[in-house]
Amino acid sequence: MKFLYFSNGVEDAAAFPVSALTSIDAGNDVVDIYFDTNMTNEASVNKVVVACAADKSAEVAKEIALAAAGGGSIHNGLIVVRDDVAGTGLAGITGVTSISIDYATS
């Protein structure tokens, strides 16, 4: 199983299975990446927002899609989309703006 990994701080990171990727939305120098929550609540969403250089959001969205499809830098099933701490990730991404995980508590 492949995972997409995001980190914007020493203790702020998340990895999502590629199979949960539902859409990638590029616009206005950011890219919104959505993942299935496997919940029945339609308002539930897992979302990561990454920043990119001016006028590069469409290119970044394509890089993420290519990496998820099998291209890009993959090591042991982990695709580092962006790691702000290490300063590594896919081309064109300048940072992780936010990581939002919506989950239900019992």
mmCIF file of N, CA and C in Angstrom:
data_model
loop_
_atom_site.group_PDB
_atom_site.id
_atom_site.type_symbol
_atom_site.label_atom_id
_atom_site.label_comp_id
_atom_site.label_asym_id
_atom_site.label_seq_id
_atom_site.Cartn_x
_atom_site.Cartn_y
_atom_site.Cartn_z
ATOM 1 N N MET A 1 0.847 -1.181 0.000
ATOM 2 C CA MET A 1 0.000 0.000 0.000
ATOM 3 C C MET A 1 0.889 1.239 0.000
ATOM 4 N N LYS A 2 0.540 2.213 -0.833
ATOM 5 C CA LYS A 2 1.283 3.464 -0.897
ATOM 6 C C LYS A 2 0.576 4.532 -0.063
ATOM 7 N N PHE A 3 1.388 5.409 0.545
ATOM 8 C CA PHE A 3 0.874 6.511 1.347
ATOM 9 C C PHE A 3 1.430 7.837 0.849
ATOM 10 N N LEU A 4 0.633 8.889 0.988
ATOM 11 C CA LEU A 4 1.079 10.258 0.742
ATOM 12 C C LEU A 4 1.352 10.890 2.096
ATOM 13 N N TYR A 5 2.554 11.441 2.270
ATOM 14 C CA TYR A 5 2.994 11.977 3.552
ATOM 15 C C TYR A 5 3.139 13.494 3.473
ATOM 16 N N PHE A 6 2.659 14.160 4.533
ATOM 17 C CA PHE A 6 2.722 15.619 4.646
ATOM 18 C C PHE A 6 3.182 15.984 6.050
ATOM 19 N N SER A 7 4.044 16.980 6.164
ATOM 20 C CA SER A 7 4.469 17.456 7.479
ATOM 21 C C SER A 7 4.704 18.954 7.412
ATOM 22 N N ASN A 8 4.132 19.677 8.378
ATOM 23 C CA ASN A 8 4.405 21.116 8.438
ATOM 24 C C ASN A 8 4.923 21.531 9.808
ATOM 25 N N GLY A 9 5.446 20.580 10.541
ATOM 26 C CA GLY A 9 6.028 20.883 11.841
ATOM 27 C C GLY A 9 6.611 19.635 12.466
ATOM 28 N N VAL A 10 7.397 19.816 13.513
ATOM 29 C CA VAL A 10 8.048 18.683 14.163
ATOM 30 C C VAL A 10 7.020 17.661 14.633
ATOM 31 N N GLU A 11 5.870 18.116 15.111
ATOM 32 C CA GLU A 11 4.849 17.191 15.595
ATOM 33 C C GLU A 11 3.514 17.404 14.891
ATOM 34 N N ASP A 12 3.541 17.833 13.642
ATOM 35 C CA ASP A 12 2.318 18.032 12.866
ATOM 36 C C ASP A 12 2.511 17.389 11.503
ATOM 37 N N ALA A 13 2.047 16.148 11.382
ATOM 38 C CA ALA A 13 2.230 15.399 10.148
ATOM 39 C C ALA A 13 1.084 14.409 9.977
ATOM 40 N N ALA A 14 0.901 13.952 8.732
ATOM 41 C CA ALA A 14 -0.122 12.954 8.445
ATOM 42 C C ALA A 14 0.271 12.182 7.201
ATOM 43 N N ALA A 15 -0.182 10.956 7.145
ATOM 44 C CA ALA A 15 -0.015 10.125 5.957
ATOM 45 C C ALA A 15 -1.369 9.527 5.612
ATOM 46 N N PHE A 16 -1.717 9.576 4.351
ATOM 47 C CA PHE A 16 -2.989 9.049 3.880
ATOM 48 C C PHE A 16 -2.725 8.004 2.812
ATOM 49 N N PRO A 17 -3.500 6.927 2.790
ATOM 50 C CA PRO A 17 -3.319 5.943 1.715
ATOM 51 C C PRO A 17 -3.703 6.564 0.371
ATOM 52 N N VAL A 18 -2.928 6.259 -0.645
ATOM 53 C CA VAL A 18 -3.221 6.769 -1.985
ATOM 54 C C VAL A 18 -4.628 6.355 -2.400
ATOM 55 N N SER A 19 -5.059 5.189 -1.980
ATOM 56 C CA SER A 19 -6.395 4.704 -2.348
ATOM 57 C C SER A 19 -7.518 5.592 -1.799
ATOM 58 N N ALA A 20 -7.238 6.416 -0.786
ATOM 59 C CA ALA A 20 -8.250 7.310 -0.206
ATOM 60 C C ALA A 20 -8.298 8.665 -0.904
ATOM 61 N N LEU A 21 -7.363 8.939 -1.806
ATOM 62 C CA LEU A 21 -7.328 10.214 -2.526
ATOM 63 C C LEU A 21 -8.577 10.348 -3.383
ATOM 64 N N THR A 22 -9.328 11.435 -3.172
ATOM 65 C CA THR A 22 -10.553 11.619 -3.946
ATOM 66 C C THR A 22 -10.440 12.746 -4.958
ATOM 67 N N SER A 23 -9.687 13.812 -4.648
ATOM 68 C CA SER A 23 -9.541 14.897 -5.616
ATOM 69 C C SER A 23 -8.374 15.804 -5.248
ATOM 70 N N ILE A 24 -7.910 16.515 -6.274
ATOM 71 C CA ILE A 24 -6.840 17.501 -6.127
ATOM 72 C C ILE A 24 -7.331 18.758 -6.818
ATOM 73 N N ASP A 25 -7.370 19.868 -6.090
ATOM 74 C CA ASP A 25 -7.919 21.115 -6.614
ATOM 75 C C ASP A 25 -6.847 22.197 -6.595
ATOM 76 N N ALA A 26 -6.452 22.666 -7.762
ATOM 77 C CA ALA A 26 -5.409 23.681 -7.874
ATOM 78 C C ALA A 26 -6.021 25.056 -8.088
ATOM 79 N N GLY A 27 -5.419 26.050 -7.437
ATOM 80 C CA GLY A 27 -5.875 27.414 -7.665
ATOM 81 C C GLY A 27 -5.252 28.412 -6.722
ATOM 82 N N ASN A 28 -4.947 29.587 -7.232
ATOM 83 C CA ASN A 28 -4.489 30.721 -6.434
ATOM 84 C C ASN A 28 -3.273 30.390 -5.566
ATOM 85 N N ASP A 29 -2.288 29.728 -6.163
ATOM 86 C CA ASP A 29 -1.001 29.424 -5.525
ATOM 87 C C ASP A 29 -1.094 28.456 -4.347
ATOM 88 N N VAL A 30 -2.179 27.700 -4.268
ATOM 89 C CA VAL A 30 -2.316 26.600 -3.306
ATOM 90 C C VAL A 30 -2.958 25.412 -4.018
ATOM 91 N N VAL A 31 -2.758 24.243 -3.442
ATOM 92 C CA VAL A 31 -3.403 23.032 -3.947
ATOM 93 C C VAL A 31 -4.084 22.352 -2.772
ATOM 94 N N ASP A 32 -5.380 22.089 -2.909
ATOM 95 C CA ASP A 32 -6.161 21.384 -1.901
ATOM 96 C C ASP A 32 -6.227 19.911 -2.299
ATOM 97 N N ILE A 33 -5.887 19.031 -1.361
ATOM 98 C CA ILE A 33 -5.867 17.597 -1.611
ATOM 99 C C ILE A 33 -6.875 16.961 -0.661
ATOM 100 N N TYR A 34 -7.838 16.248 -1.218
ATOM 101 C CA TYR A 34 -8.928 15.675 -0.435
ATOM 102 C C TYR A 34 -8.818 14.158 -0.373
ATOM 103 N N PHE A 35 -9.173 13.615 0.800
ATOM 104 C CA PHE A 35 -9.134 12.183 1.020
ATOM 105 C C PHE A 35 -10.465 11.710 1.593
ATOM 106 N N ASP A 36 -10.873 10.519 1.209
ATOM 107 C CA ASP A 36 -12.091 9.908 1.714
ATOM 108 C C ASP A 36 -11.956 9.647 3.213
ATOM 109 N N THR A 37 -13.023 9.911 3.951
ATOM 110 C CA THR A 37 -13.013 9.684 5.398
ATOM 111 C C THR A 37 -13.621 8.345 5.777
ATOM 112 N N ASN A 38 -14.267 7.691 4.823
ATOM 113 C CA ASN A 38 -14.985 6.436 5.084
ATOM 114 C C ASN A 38 -16.086 6.630 6.119
ATOM 115 N N MET A 39 -16.630 7.834 6.178
ATOM 116 C CA MET A 39 -17.722 8.131 7.108
ATOM 117 C C MET A 39 -18.971 8.478 6.311
ATOM 118 N N THR A 40 -20.138 8.249 6.893
ATOM 119 C CA THR A 40 -21.381 8.529 6.194
ATOM 120 C C THR A 40 -21.760 10.003 6.232
ATOM 121 N N ASN A 41 -21.157 10.760 7.123
ATOM 122 C CA ASN A 41 -21.442 12.183 7.224
ATOM 123 C C ASN A 41 -20.821 12.911 6.036
ATOM 124 N N GLU A 42 -21.657 13.500 5.182
ATOM 125 C CA GLU A 42 -21.155 14.173 3.984
ATOM 126 C C GLU A 42 -20.281 15.384 4.310
ATOM 127 N N ALA A 43 -20.405 15.935 5.500
ATOM 128 C CA ALA A 43 -19.616 17.103 5.879
ATOM 129 C C ALA A 43 -18.198 16.723 6.316
ATOM 130 N N SER A 44 -17.963 15.436 6.532
ATOM 131 C CA SER A 44 -16.649 14.980 6.978
ATOM 132 C C SER A 44 -15.663 15.039 5.821
ATOM 133 N N VAL A 45 -14.472 15.561 6.111
ATOM 134 C CA VAL A 45 -13.467 15.671 5.061
ATOM 135 C C VAL A 45 -12.073 15.596 5.664
ATOM 136 N N ASN A 46 -11.190 14.919 4.963
ATOM 137 C CA ASN A 46 -9.766 14.968 5.270
ATOM 138 C C ASN A 46 -9.149 15.795 4.156
ATOM 139 N N LYS A 47 -8.425 16.828 4.540
ATOM 140 C CA LYS A 47 -7.919 17.766 3.540
ATOM 141 C C LYS A 47 -6.539 18.259 3.934
ATOM 142 N N VAL A 48 -5.659 18.345 2.939
ATOM 143 C CA VAL A 48 -4.344 18.935 3.135
ATOM 144 C C VAL A 48 -4.203 20.054 2.120
ATOM 145 N N VAL A 49 -3.701 21.196 2.564
ATOM 146 C CA VAL A 49 -3.461 22.329 1.674
ATOM 147 C C VAL A 49 -1.961 22.564 1.607
ATOM 148 N N VAL A 50 -1.423 22.608 0.385
ATOM 149 C CA VAL A 50 -0.009 22.914 0.207
ATOM 150 C C VAL A 50 0.117 24.206 -0.584
ATOM 151 N N ALA A 51 1.130 24.983 -0.232
ATOM 152 C CA ALA A 51 1.420 26.227 -0.939
ATOM 153 C C ALA A 51 2.426 25.950 -2.041
ATOM 154 N N CYS A 52 2.364 26.769 -3.077
ATOM 155 C CA CYS A 52 3.318 26.619 -4.168
ATOM 156 C C CYS A 52 3.682 27.996 -4.706
ATOM 157 N N ALA A 53 4.692 28.022 -5.540
ATOM 158 C CA ALA A 53 5.147 29.274 -6.124
ATOM 159 C C ALA A 53 4.048 29.882 -6.989
ATOM 160 N N ALA A 54 4.153 31.173 -7.220
ATOM 161 C CA ALA A 54 3.156 31.892 -8.014
ATOM 162 C C ALA A 54 2.933 31.220 -9.360
ATOM 163 N N ASP A 55 1.677 31.023 -9.698
ATOM 164 C CA ASP A 55 1.256 30.455 -10.981
ATOM 165 C C ASP A 55 1.739 29.023 -11.216
ATOM 166 N N LYS A 56 1.996 28.281 -10.160
ATOM 167 C CA LYS A 56 2.480 26.902 -10.285
ATOM 168 C C LYS A 56 1.505 25.868 -9.735
ATOM 169 N N SER A 57 0.315 26.291 -9.316
ATOM 170 C CA SER A 57 -0.597 25.346 -8.660
ATOM 171 C C SER A 57 -1.033 24.215 -9.589
ATOM 172 N N ALA A 58 -1.260 24.492 -10.856
ATOM 173 C CA ALA A 58 -1.662 23.426 -11.781
ATOM 174 C C ALA A 58 -0.533 22.411 -11.965
ATOM 175 N N GLU A 59 0.706 22.887 -12.051
ATOM 176 C CA GLU A 59 1.853 21.991 -12.185
ATOM 177 C C GLU A 59 2.022 21.125 -10.935
ATOM 178 N N VAL A 60 1.827 21.724 -9.762
ATOM 179 C CA VAL A 60 1.942 20.973 -8.510
ATOM 180 C C VAL A 60 0.852 19.913 -8.424
ATOM 181 N N ALA A 61 -0.371 20.269 -8.798
ATOM 182 C CA ALA A 61 -1.466 19.289 -8.789
ATOM 183 C C ALA A 61 -1.121 18.106 -9.683
ATOM 184 N N LYS A 62 -0.537 18.382 -10.834
ATOM 185 C CA LYS A 62 -0.137 17.316 -11.754
ATOM 186 C C LYS A 62 0.964 16.446 -11.145
ATOM 187 N N GLU A 63 1.944 17.062 -10.484
ATOM 188 C CA GLU A 63 3.032 16.305 -9.833
ATOM 189 C C GLU A 63 2.484 15.370 -8.765
ATOM 190 N N ILE A 64 1.525 15.860 -7.989
ATOM 191 C CA ILE A 64 0.918 15.026 -6.946
ATOM 192 C C ILE A 64 0.168 13.860 -7.581
ATOM 193 N N ALA A 65 -0.593 14.140 -8.634
ATOM 194 C CA ALA A 65 -1.345 13.090 -9.318
ATOM 195 C C ALA A 65 -0.408 12.047 -9.921
ATOM 196 N N LEU A 66 0.684 12.501 -10.542
ATOM 197 C CA LEU A 66 1.655 11.563 -11.115
ATOM 198 C C LEU A 66 2.305 10.706 -10.037
ATOM 199 N N ALA A 67 2.653 11.317 -8.909
ATOM 200 C CA ALA A 67 3.258 10.568 -7.808
ATOM 201 C C ALA A 67 2.283 9.527 -7.272
ATOM 202 N N ALA A 68 1.021 9.911 -7.119
ATOM 203 C CA ALA A 68 0.004 8.987 -6.611
ATOM 204 C C ALA A 68 -0.240 7.847 -7.598
ATOM 205 N N ALA A 69 -0.094 8.141 -8.885
ATOM 206 C CA ALA A 69 -0.323 7.130 -9.914
ATOM 207 C C ALA A 69 0.863 6.183 -10.079
ATOM 208 N N GLY A 70 1.987 6.512 -9.438
ATOM 209 C CA GLY A 70 3.122 5.603 -9.516
ATOM 210 C C GLY A 70 4.427 6.260 -9.893
ATOM 211 N N GLY A 71 4.383 7.473 -10.411
ATOM 212 C CA GLY A 71 5.616 8.177 -10.741
ATOM 213 C C GLY A 71 6.144 8.906 -9.526
ATOM 214 N N GLY A 72 7.144 9.689 -9.686
ATOM 215 C CA GLY A 72 7.687 10.483 -8.585
ATOM 216 C C GLY A 72 8.622 9.686 -7.701
ATOM 217 N N SER A 73 9.010 10.268 -6.603
ATOM 218 C CA SER A 73 9.961 9.648 -5.692
ATOM 219 C C SER A 73 9.222 8.798 -4.666
ATOM 220 N N ILE A 74 9.367 7.482 -4.784
ATOM 221 C CA ILE A 74 8.685 6.564 -3.884
ATOM 222 C C ILE A 74 9.728 5.689 -3.195
ATOM 223 N N HIS A 75 9.660 5.605 -1.875
ATOM 224 C CA HIS A 75 10.573 4.773 -1.112
ATOM 225 C C HIS A 75 9.751 3.934 -0.143
ATOM 226 N N ASN A 76 9.776 2.633 -0.343
ATOM 227 C CA ASN A 76 9.026 1.719 0.526
ATOM 228 C C ASN A 76 7.547 2.073 0.614
ATOM 229 N N GLY A 77 6.947 2.526 -0.465
ATOM 230 C CA GLY A 77 5.529 2.822 -0.483
ATOM 231 C C GLY A 77 5.153 4.173 0.090
ATOM 232 N N LEU A 78 6.137 4.989 0.457
ATOM 233 C CA LEU A 78 5.853 6.308 1.027
ATOM 234 C C LEU A 78 6.230 7.385 0.024
ATOM 235 N N ILE A 79 5.263 8.230 -0.311
ATOM 236 C CA ILE A 79 5.500 9.354 -1.199
ATOM 237 C C ILE A 79 5.521 10.607 -0.338
ATOM 238 N N VAL A 80 6.671 11.237 -0.210
ATOM 239 C CA VAL A 80 6.777 12.470 0.571
ATOM 240 C C VAL A 80 6.328 13.612 -0.335
ATOM 241 N N VAL A 81 5.083 14.053 -0.129
ATOM 242 C CA VAL A 81 4.565 15.160 -0.914
ATOM 243 C C VAL A 81 5.266 16.435 -0.471
ATOM 244 N N ARG A 82 5.327 16.642 0.853
ATOM 245 C CA ARG A 82 6.088 17.766 1.406
ATOM 246 C C ARG A 82 6.379 17.510 2.875
ATOM 247 N N ASP A 83 7.639 17.682 3.239
ATOM 248 C CA ASP A 83 8.085 17.621 4.624
ATOM 249 C C ASP A 83 8.777 18.943 4.910
ATOM 250 N N ASP A 84 8.067 19.845 5.584
ATOM 251 C CA ASP A 84 8.609 21.176 5.863
ATOM 252 C C ASP A 84 9.812 21.128 6.796
ATOM 253 N N VAL A 85 9.866 20.148 7.678
ATOM 254 C CA VAL A 85 10.982 20.049 8.619
ATOM 255 C C VAL A 85 12.266 19.674 7.871
ATOM 256 N N ALA A 86 12.166 18.667 7.007
ATOM 257 C CA ALA A 86 13.341 18.211 6.254
ATOM 258 C C ALA A 86 13.592 19.053 5.011
ATOM 259 N N GLY A 87 12.577 19.823 4.587
ATOM 260 C CA GLY A 87 12.715 20.628 3.378
ATOM 261 C C GLY A 87 12.705 19.791 2.114
ATOM 262 N N THR A 88 11.997 18.658 2.137
ATOM 263 C CA THR A 88 11.957 17.763 0.986
ATOM 264 C C THR A 88 10.531 17.580 0.495
ATOM 265 N N GLY A 89 10.417 17.053 -0.696
ATOM 266 C CA GLY A 89 9.107 16.762 -1.249
ATOM 267 C C GLY A 89 9.077 16.932 -2.744
ATOM 268 N N LEU A 90 7.879 16.917 -3.290
ATOM 269 C CA LEU A 90 7.704 17.044 -4.724
ATOM 270 C C LEU A 90 8.038 18.454 -5.193
ATOM 271 N N ALA A 91 8.447 18.555 -6.440
ATOM 272 C CA ALA A 91 8.849 19.835 -7.026
ATOM 273 C C ALA A 91 7.706 20.848 -7.011
ATOM 274 N N GLY A 92 8.054 22.086 -6.730
ATOM 275 C CA GLY A 92 7.108 23.190 -6.801
ATOM 276 C C GLY A 92 6.351 23.503 -5.527
ATOM 277 N N ILE A 93 6.381 22.607 -4.549
ATOM 278 C CA ILE A 93 5.653 22.843 -3.305
ATOM 279 C C ILE A 93 6.565 23.596 -2.341
ATOM 280 N N THR A 94 6.083 24.719 -1.827
ATOM 281 C CA THR A 94 6.891 25.527 -0.916
ATOM 282 C C THR A 94 6.595 25.260 0.545
ATOM 283 N N GLY A 95 5.479 24.598 0.845
ATOM 284 C CA GLY A 95 5.161 24.299 2.234
ATOM 285 C C GLY A 95 3.779 23.709 2.391
ATOM 286 N N VAL A 96 3.553 23.098 3.539
ATOM 287 C CA VAL A 96 2.231 22.586 3.897
ATOM 288 C C VAL A 96 1.525 23.673 4.690
ATOM 289 N N THR A 97 0.409 24.150 4.172
ATOM 290 C CA THR A 97 -0.340 25.214 4.815
ATOM 291 C C THR A 97 -1.185 24.685 5.976
ATOM 292 N N SER A 98 -1.883 23.550 5.720
ATOM 293 C CA SER A 98 -2.714 22.980 6.781
ATOM 294 C C SER A 98 -2.973 21.504 6.527
ATOM 295 N N ILE A 99 -3.200 20.798 7.639
ATOM 296 C CA ILE A 99 -3.595 19.386 7.609
ATOM 297 C C ILE A 99 -4.856 19.288 8.454
ATOM 298 N N SER A 100 -5.975 18.907 7.819
ATOM 299 C CA SER A 100 -7.250 18.802 8.533
ATOM 300 C C SER A 100 -7.764 17.376 8.442
ATOM 301 N N ILE A 101 -7.941 16.759 9.586
ATOM 302 C CA ILE A 101 -8.484 15.407 9.639
ATOM 303 C C ILE A 101 -9.776 15.463 10.431
ATOM 304 N N ASP A 102 -10.857 15.097 9.762
ATOM 305 C CA ASP A 102 -12.170 15.112 10.383
ATOM 306 C C ASP A 102 -12.535 13.680 10.748
ATOM 307 N N TYR A 103 -12.805 13.456 12.008
ATOM 308 C CA TYR A 103 -13.134 12.108 12.443
ATOM 309 C C TYR A 103 -14.244 12.171 13.474
ATOM 310 N N ALA A 104 -14.932 11.064 13.598
ATOM 311 C CA ALA A 104 -16.024 10.989 14.557
ATOM 312 C C ALA A 104 -15.519 10.331 15.833
ATOM 313 N N THR A 105 -15.927 10.864 16.956
ATOM 314 C CA THR A 105 -15.592 10.246 18.230
ATOM 315 C C THR A 105 -16.811 9.521 18.751
ATOM 316 N N SER A 106 -16.609 8.435 19.467
ATOM 317 C CA SER A 106 -17.764 7.687 19.976
ATOM 318 C C SER A 106 -18.018 7.981 21.413
#
